[in-house]
CSV table of C-alpha atoms in Angstrom, one decimal:
chain,number,residue,atom,x,y,z
A,1,MET,CA,15.3,4.0,53.5
A,2,ILE,CA,16.3,3.0,56.6
A,3,ILE,CA,19.9,3.2,55.1
A,4,THR,CA,18.7,6.9,53.8
A,5,ILE,CA,17.8,8.1,56.9
A,6,PHE,CA,21.0,6.6,59.5
A,7,SER,CA,23.7,7.9,56.7
A,8,PHE,CA,21.8,11.3,56.2
A,9,ILE,CA,21.2,11.8,59.7
A,10,PHE,CA,25.1,10.4,60.1
A,11,VAL,CA,27.0,12.6,57.6
A,12,ILE,CA,25.2,15.4,58.6
A,13,GLY,CA,26.2,15.0,62.1
A,14,VAL,CA,29.6,14.7,61.9
A,15,LEU,CA,30.2,17.3,59.6
A,16,VAL,CA,28.5,19.7,61.1
A,17,PHE,CA,29.5,18.8,65.3
A,18,PHE,CA,32.9,19.3,63.2
A,19,HIS,CA,32.4,23.1,62.3
A,20,GLU,CA,30.5,24.2,65.4
A,21,MET,CA,33.5,22.3,67.4
A,22,GLY,CA,35.4,24.7,66.1
A,23,HIS,CA,34.1,27.5,66.7
A,24,PHE,CA,33.6,26.5,70.0
A,25,LEU,CA,37.9,25.4,70.7
A,26,ALA,CA,38.3,28.8,68.8
A,27,ALA,CA,36.0,30.9,70.9
A,28,LYS,CA,37.2,29.7,74.0
A,29,SER,CA,40.3,30.0,73.4
A,30,VAL,CA,40.2,33.7,73.3
A,31,GLY,CA,37.8,34.0,76.0
A,32,VAL,CA,34.6,34.0,74.4
A,33,ARG,CA,31.4,32.1,76.2
A,34,VAL,CA,29.7,30.0,74.9
A,35,GLU,CA,26.3,30.4,75.7
A,36,LYS,CA,25.0,26.8,73.1
A,37,PHE,CA,25.9,23.7,71.6
A,38,TYR,CA,23.5,22.3,70.3
A,39,LEU,CA,23.4,19.5,67.1
A,40,GLY,CA,20.2,19.5,65.6
A,41,PHE,CA,17.7,22.2,65.9
A,42,ASN,CA,15.4,22.4,69.0
A,43,PHE,CA,12.8,23.8,67.4
A,44,PHE,CA,9.3,24.1,70.1
A,45,GLY,CA,11.9,23.2,73.0
A,46,LEU,CA,11.7,19.0,71.1
A,47,GLY,CA,15.5,17.8,71.9
A,48,TRP,CA,17.7,17.0,75.0
A,49,LYS,CA,19.5,19.6,76.5
A,50,LYS,CA,22.0,19.7,80.0
A,51,MET,CA,23.6,22.8,81.3
A,52,TYR,CA,27.6,22.0,81.8
A,53,LYS,CA,30.0,24.6,83.4
A,54,GLY,CA,27.8,27.5,81.8
A,55,THR,CA,27.5,26.2,78.2
A,56,GLU,CA,23.9,24.8,77.5
A,57,TYR,CA,24.0,21.4,74.6
A,58,GLY,CA,21.9,19.9,73.7
A,59,ILE,CA,21.0,17.6,70.5
A,60,GLY,CA,17.0,19.2,67.9
A,61,LEU,CA,14.8,16.6,67.0
A,62,PHE,CA,15.2,17.9,63.6
A,63,PRO,CA,18.8,17.5,62.2
A,64,LEU,CA,19.5,19.6,59.2
A,65,GLY,CA,22.5,21.0,61.1
A,66,GLY,CA,23.0,22.6,64.8
A,67,TYR,CA,24.5,25.8,66.1
A,68,VAL,CA,27.4,27.4,69.0
A,69,LYS,CA,25.8,30.4,70.2
A,70,LEU,CA,28.5,33.1,71.2
A,71,ALA,CA,28.0,35.9,74.1
A,72,GLY,CA,27.4,39.4,72.6
A,73,ILE,CA,27.8,38.3,69.2
A,74,ILE,CA,24.4,38.7,66.3
A,75,ASP,CA,23.1,35.8,65.1
A,76,GLU,CA,21.2,33.9,63.8
A,77,SER,CA,19.0,33.7,66.8
A,78,MET,CA,18.8,38.1,67.0
A,79,ASP,CA,20.0,38.5,69.8
A,80,THR,CA,21.5,41.7,70.8
A,81,GLU,CA,21.8,41.8,74.4
A,82,TYR,CA,25.8,42.7,75.3
A,83,THR,CA,26.9,44.0,79.0
A,84,GLY,CA,30.3,45.4,77.3
A,85,ALA,CA,31.8,42.2,79.5
A,86,PRO,CA,35.3,40.8,78.5
A,87,ASP,CA,33.8,37.2,78.2
A,88,GLU,CA,31.9,38.7,75.1
A,89,PHE,CA,32.2,38.5,71.9
A,90,LYS,CA,31.6,41.7,70.5
A,91,SER,CA,34.5,42.9,73.5
A,92,LYS,CA,37.0,41.3,71.6
A,93,ASN,CA,39.3,42.4,68.4
A,94,MET,CA,39.3,42.0,65.3
A,95,PHE,CA,41.9,38.7,64.9
A,96,GLN,CA,40.1,37.5,67.3
A,97,LYS,CA,36.7,38.1,66.0
A,98,ILE,CA,38.3,36.6,62.5
A,99,TRP,CA,39.7,33.3,64.0
A,100,ILE,CA,36.2,32.4,65.8
A,101,MET,CA,34.7,32.9,63.2
A,102,SER,CA,36.5,31.0,60.3
A,103,ALA,CA,37.9,28.2,62.9
A,104,GLY,CA,34.1,25.8,61.3
A,105,VAL,CA,35.5,26.4,57.9
A,106,LEU,CA,39.0,25.3,59.1
A,107,MET,CA,37.1,22.2,60.6
A,108,ASN,CA,35.3,20.9,57.7
A,109,PHE,CA,38.9,21.4,56.0
A,110,LEU,CA,40.6,19.5,58.1
A,111,LEU,CA,38.1,16.7,58.5
A,112,ALA,CA,38.4,16.3,54.2
A,113,ILE,CA,41.9,16.1,54.7
A,114,LEU,CA,41.7,13.0,57.9
A,115,ILE,CA,39.5,10.8,56.2
A,116,PHE,CA,41.4,11.8,52.6
A,117,THR,CA,44.6,10.8,54.9
A,118,HIS,CA,42.9,7.4,57.0
A,119,LEU,CA,41.3,6.4,52.8
A,120,THR,CA,44.7,6.5,51.5
A,121,TYR,CA,46.3,4.8,54.2
A,122,HIS,CA,44.0,2.1,54.3
A,123,ASN,CA,43.3,1.7,51.3
A,124,GLY,CA,47.0,2.1,49.1
A,125,ILE,CA,47.4,4.3,46.2
A,126,ASP,CA,45.6,3.2,43.0
A,127,ASP,CA,48.5,4.0,40.1
A,128,PRO,CA,47.0,3.9,36.7
A,129,ASP,CA,49.1,2.3,33.9
A,130,PRO,CA,49.8,4.1,31.2
A,131,ARG,CA,49.4,1.7,27.8
A,132,ALA,CA,45.4,1.5,26.7
A,133,VAL,CA,44.9,-1.1,28.1
A,134,VAL,CA,41.4,-1.4,29.4
A,135,GLY,CA,41.7,-2.4,33.4
A,136,LYS,CA,37.5,-2.6,33.4
A,137,VAL,CA,34.1,-2.5,32.0
A,138,PHE,CA,31.2,-1.0,33.4
A,139,PRO,CA,27.8,-2.5,33.4
A,140,GLU,CA,25.3,-0.7,30.7
A,141,TYR,CA,28.3,1.0,29.2
A,142,PRO,CA,28.4,1.4,25.8
A,143,ALA,CA,31.8,-0.7,26.2
A,144,GLU,CA,29.9,-3.4,27.6
A,145,ILE,CA,27.6,-3.0,24.8
A,146,LEU,CA,30.5,-3.1,22.5
A,147,GLY,CA,31.7,-6.7,23.7
A,148,LEU,CA,35.2,-5.0,25.2
A,149,GLN,CA,36.4,-6.9,27.9
A,150,GLU,CA,39.4,-6.5,30.9
A,151,ASN,CA,43.1,-6.4,29.7
A,152,ASP,CA,41.9,-5.6,25.6
A,153,GLU,CA,44.2,-3.4,24.2
A,154,ILE,CA,43.2,-0.2,22.6
A,155,LEU,CA,44.8,0.5,19.2
A,156,SER,CA,42.4,3.3,17.4
A,157,ILE,CA,39.6,5.2,17.9
A,158,ASN,CA,38.1,6.4,14.6
A,159,GLY,CA,41.0,4.9,13.1
A,160,ILE,CA,44.2,7.9,14.7
A,161,GLN,CA,46.0,5.5,16.7
A,162,VAL,CA,46.2,5.5,20.2
A,163,ALA,CA,49.6,5.4,22.4
A,164,ASP,CA,49.1,5.2,26.1
A,165,TRP,CA,45.8,6.0,27.8
A,166,GLU,CA,45.8,9.9,27.6
A,167,ALA,CA,45.7,9.6,23.6
A,168,MET,CA,42.6,7.3,24.0
A,169,THR,CA,40.0,9.2,26.5
A,170,LYS,CA,41.2,13.0,24.8
A,171,GLU,CA,39.8,11.1,21.0
A,172,ILE,CA,36.4,9.6,22.8
A,173,HIS,CA,36.1,12.7,25.5
A,174,ASN,CA,35.6,14.7,21.4
A,175,HIS,CA,32.7,12.7,21.3
A,176,PRO,CA,30.4,13.2,23.7
A,177,LYS,CA,27.0,11.4,22.1
A,178,GLU,CA,28.7,10.5,18.4
A,179,GLU,CA,29.0,7.5,16.9
A,180,ILE,CA,32.9,6.4,17.6
A,181,GLU,CA,34.8,3.0,15.6
A,182,ILE,CA,36.7,1.3,17.3
A,183,SER,CA,39.8,-0.9,17.5
A,184,TRP,CA,41.1,-3.6,19.5
A,185,MET,CA,43.5,-6.5,20.2
A,186,ARG,CA,42.7,-10.0,21.9
A,187,ASN,CA,44.5,-13.1,22.5
A,188,GLY,CA,46.8,-12.0,19.4
A,189,GLU,CA,43.5,-11.4,17.5
A,190,LEU,CA,42.6,-7.8,16.2
A,191,LYS,CA,38.9,-7.1,16.6
A,192,ALA,CA,36.7,-3.7,14.9
A,193,ALA,CA,33.7,-1.9,16.3
A,194,LYS,CA,30.9,1.1,16.3
A,195,ILE,CA,29.7,2.3,19.5
A,196,THR,CA,27.2,6.1,19.9
A,197,THR,CA,29.8,6.8,22.7
A,198,GLU,CA,27.4,8.8,26.9
A,199,SER,CA,27.7,11.9,27.8
A,200,THR,CA,29.3,13.1,31.5
A,201,PRO,CA,29.5,16.9,31.6
A,202,GLN,CA,32.8,18.2,32.8
A,203,LEU,CA,34.4,21.7,34.0
A,204,LEU,CA,36.5,23.0,32.2
A,205,GLY,CA,37.5,26.3,34.4
A,206,ASP,CA,34.0,27.3,34.5
A,207,GLU,CA,32.5,26.3,31.5
A,208,LEU,CA,30.4,22.9,32.1
A,209,VAL,CA,31.0,21.3,28.8
A,210,GLU,CA,29.8,17.7,27.7
A,211,ARG,CA,32.3,14.8,28.1
A,212,GLY,CA,31.9,11.7,25.5
A,213,MET,CA,32.3,8.4,27.9
A,214,ILE,CA,31.8,4.9,27.0
A,215,GLY,CA,32.4,3.0,30.4
A,216,ILE,CA,36.1,2.2,30.6
A,217,ILE,CA,38.8,2.5,33.6
A,218,PRO,CA,42.9,1.8,33.1
A,219,ILE,CA,44.1,-1.1,35.5
A,220,LEU,CA,45.7,0.1,38.6
A,221,ASN,CA,48.2,-0.8,40.4
A,222,ASN,CA,48.0,-0.3,44.0
A,223,ARG,CA,49.9,0.2,46.3
A,224,GLU,CA,50.9,0.9,50.0
A,225,ALA,CA,51.3,4.3,51.1
A,226,GLY,CA,53.3,5.9,53.9
A,227,LEU,CA,51.6,8.0,56.6
A,228,ILE,CA,53.4,11.2,55.6
A,229,GLU,CA,52.4,10.3,51.7
A,230,SER,CA,48.8,9.2,52.6
A,231,PHE,CA,48.7,12.6,54.5
A,232,SER,CA,50.1,14.7,51.2
A,233,VAL,CA,47.3,13.2,49.3
A,234,GLY,CA,44.8,14.1,51.5
A,235,ILE,CA,45.7,17.6,51.1
A,236,SER,CA,46.3,17.5,47.5
A,237,GLN,CA,42.5,15.8,47.4
A,238,THR,CA,40.9,18.3,50.0
A,239,TYR,CA,42.5,20.9,47.5
A,240,TYR,CA,41.5,19.2,44.3
A,241,PHE,CA,38.2,19.6,45.5
A,242,LEU,CA,37.5,22.9,46.9
A,243,ASN,CA,38.7,23.7,43.7
A,244,LEU,CA,36.2,21.8,41.7
A,245,THR,CA,33.5,23.9,43.7
A,246,TYR,CA,34.8,27.0,43.6
A,247,ARG,CA,35.2,26.8,39.7
A,248,SER,CA,31.5,25.6,39.8
A,249,LEU,CA,30.0,28.3,42.2
A,250,LEU,CA,32.2,30.5,39.1
A,251,ALA,CA,30.2,28.8,36.7
A,252,LEU,CA,26.6,29.0,38.6
A,253,PHE,CA,26.9,32.6,38.6
A,254,LYS,CA,28.1,33.0,34.8
A,255,GLY,CA,25.2,31.0,34.2
A,256,ASN,CA,26.9,28.7,32.6
A,257,VAL,CA,25.4,26.2,35.6
A,258,SER,CA,22.1,26.6,36.3
A,259,ILE,CA,21.1,26.6,40.3
A,260,LYS,CA,19.2,23.5,38.6
A,261,GLU,CA,22.0,20.8,39.2
A,262,MET,CA,22.9,22.1,43.3
A,263,ALA,CA,21.8,18.9,45.7
A,264,GLY,CA,19.8,19.9,48.7
A,265,PRO,CA,18.8,17.6,51.7
A,266,ILE,CA,16.6,15.7,50.6
A,267,MET,CA,19.1,14.6,47.1
A,268,ILE,CA,22.3,14.7,49.8
A,269,ALA,CA,20.0,12.0,51.7
A,270,LYS,CA,19.4,9.9,48.7
A,271,ILE,CA,23.1,10.0,47.4
A,272,ALA,CA,24.2,8.9,50.7
A,273,GLY,CA,22.1,6.1,51.2
A,274,GLU,CA,23.4,5.1,47.9
A,275,THR,CA,26.8,5.5,48.8
A,276,ALA,CA,26.9,3.9,52.0
A,277,SER,CA,25.2,0.7,50.3
A,278,ALA,CA,28.7,0.5,48.8
A,279,GLY,CA,30.9,0.5,51.6
A,280,LEU,CA,31.8,2.3,54.9
A,281,ASN,CA,35.3,4.2,52.4
A,282,ALA,CA,32.7,5.5,49.8
A,283,LEU,CA,30.7,6.9,52.4
A,284,LEU,CA,33.3,8.7,54.1
A,285,GLY,CA,34.7,10.2,50.2
A,286,LEU,CA,31.4,11.5,50.8
A,287,MET,CA,31.4,12.9,53.7
A,288,ALA,CA,35.0,14.3,52.6
A,289,PHE,CA,33.3,16.1,50.0
A,290,ILE,CA,30.6,17.6,51.2
A,291,SER,CA,32.7,19.1,54.0
A,292,ILE,CA,34.5,20.8,51.7
A,293,ASN,CA,31.4,22.1,50.2
A,294,LEU,CA,29.6,22.9,52.8
A,295,GLY,CA,33.7,25.1,54.5
A,296,PHE,CA,33.5,26.0,51.4
A,297,ILE,CA,30.1,27.8,51.0
A,298,ASN,CA,30.3,29.1,54.9
A,299,ILE,CA,33.0,31.4,54.4
A,300,LEU,CA,31.2,33.2,51.3
A,301,PRO,CA,31.2,36.9,52.7
A,302,VAL,CA,27.5,36.5,52.8
A,303,PRO,CA,25.1,38.4,55.4
A,304,GLY,CA,23.9,35.3,57.6
A,305,LEU,CA,27.2,32.7,56.8
A,306,ASP,CA,30.6,33.2,59.0
A,307,GLY,CA,32.1,35.4,55.7
A,308,GLY,CA,29.5,37.5,56.7
A,309,HIS,CA,30.8,37.6,60.1
A,310,VAL,CA,34.3,37.9,58.9
A,311,VAL,CA,33.3,40.7,56.5
A,312,ILE,CA,31.2,42.9,59.0
A,313,ALA,CA,34.7,42.1,61.9
A,314,LEU,CA,36.9,43.3,59.0
A,315,VAL,CA,35.0,46.3,58.2
A,316,GLU,CA,34.7,47.3,62.3
A,317,GLY,CA,38.7,46.2,62.1
A,318,ILE,CA,39.5,49.0,59.3
A,319,ILE,CA,36.8,51.6,61.0
A,320,ARG,CA,37.6,51.0,63.8
A,321,LYS,CA,34.2,51.7,65.7
A,322,ASP,CA,31.7,48.7,65.8
A,323,LEU,CA,28.5,49.2,62.9
A,324,PRO,CA,25.0,50.7,64.6
A,325,LEU,CA,23.1,47.5,65.8
A,326,LYS,CA,20.2,48.9,63.6
A,327,VAL,CA,23.0,48.0,60.5
A,328,LYS,CA,23.5,44.7,61.7
A,329,MET,CA,20.6,43.4,62.2
A,330,GLY,CA,19.5,44.4,58.9
A,331,ILE,CA,22.3,42.7,57.2
A,332,GLN,CA,21.3,39.7,59.2
A,333,GLN,CA,17.7,39.0,58.6
A,334,ALA,CA,18.5,40.3,55.2
A,335,GLY,CA,21.4,37.4,55.0
A,336,LEU,CA,18.6,34.8,56.1
A,337,PHE,CA,16.9,35.4,54.1
A,338,LEU,CA,18.6,35.4,51.1
A,339,LEU,CA,19.0,31.7,52.9
A,340,LEU,CA,15.5,30.7,53.1
A,341,LEU,CA,14.8,31.5,49.6
A,342,LEU,CA,18.4,29.8,48.0
A,343,PHE,CA,17.3,26.5,50.7
A,344,ILE,CA,13.2,26.9,49.6
A,345,THR,CA,14.6,26.7,45.1
A,346,ILE,CA,16.7,23.9,46.2
A,347,MET,CA,14.6,21.6,48.0
A,348,VAL,CA,11.8,22.5,45.3
A,349,ASN,CA,14.7,21.3,42.8
A,350,ASP,CA,15.7,18.3,45.4
A,351,ILE,CA,11.8,16.5,45.1
A,352,GLN,CA,11.4,17.8,41.1
A,353,ARG,CA,14.4,15.6,40.4
A,354,LEU,CA,13.6,12.9,43.1
A,355,PHE,CA,10.1,12.4,41.0
A,356,GLN,CA,11.9,12.6,37.7
């Protein structure tokens, strides 16, 4: 339990810090006054705070988030004060506003790239052996029950010869929760047996399909990676998970994936605790994945999120005038209500899954 709590606070704290630091640095770069910078929420004034050069820095006792309060912006604080001073958000042009509101998301993506770069540089790259040879058997999966061992060479699935690992996995994937016959070679001895595969969901396009699996991976040949190659891998992995997040959300909107599949704070804490037990590298990988998700969700054109502020800045820039205060307040309140409703729904799902 202690590992779970500290892992959760560590992951969320780092992600929030980088996100809000993006807004903070972008605002400073174009001369916008930052009134507050908080990690966590200081409900009822509980927490630590200190004034420094006109900005109130603080740490709230409620760790699920944080915020940067900019002068002259209508955000979740619902502060409508505006004096027309040049250091207020409202006084800036469209491009400066968009830069400020998108900088948090950019920092989330940058953090993911840096984490993946670090992991690749220090751990190297695992190149999978193309042969249909077992590199590792996971415990309690069908392959272990069947008796497969490391270095066994898979020859055929259901009588269909497999020339390499790709062909073998394709045949297994096509038979989720079905009985299949596997033949393999071990030390010159031919073996064969039948086993029922397990099923795992996988996104194909924007559809969630079931794939068969037996719990094996190929032989992995580890090699060192230079800094440039590691950085390239960091970018490609960030793009991969960003695209996966996009397709997952698209599948959710199309009804191909249930909202019950979404993980909230409780499940994230549980996963963080389990991942921390596997080591720091695993926890950093999880942090990078969540950072990508956080960035993508925040840039959606939804009122109350960074993307909602970007849309308002675009609209005001195109029509060359500010939207009425009542309209902005209404948009912000509607967005916050929808986000609160979504948060409650996800929390209920988390609790239900926790006790299943």
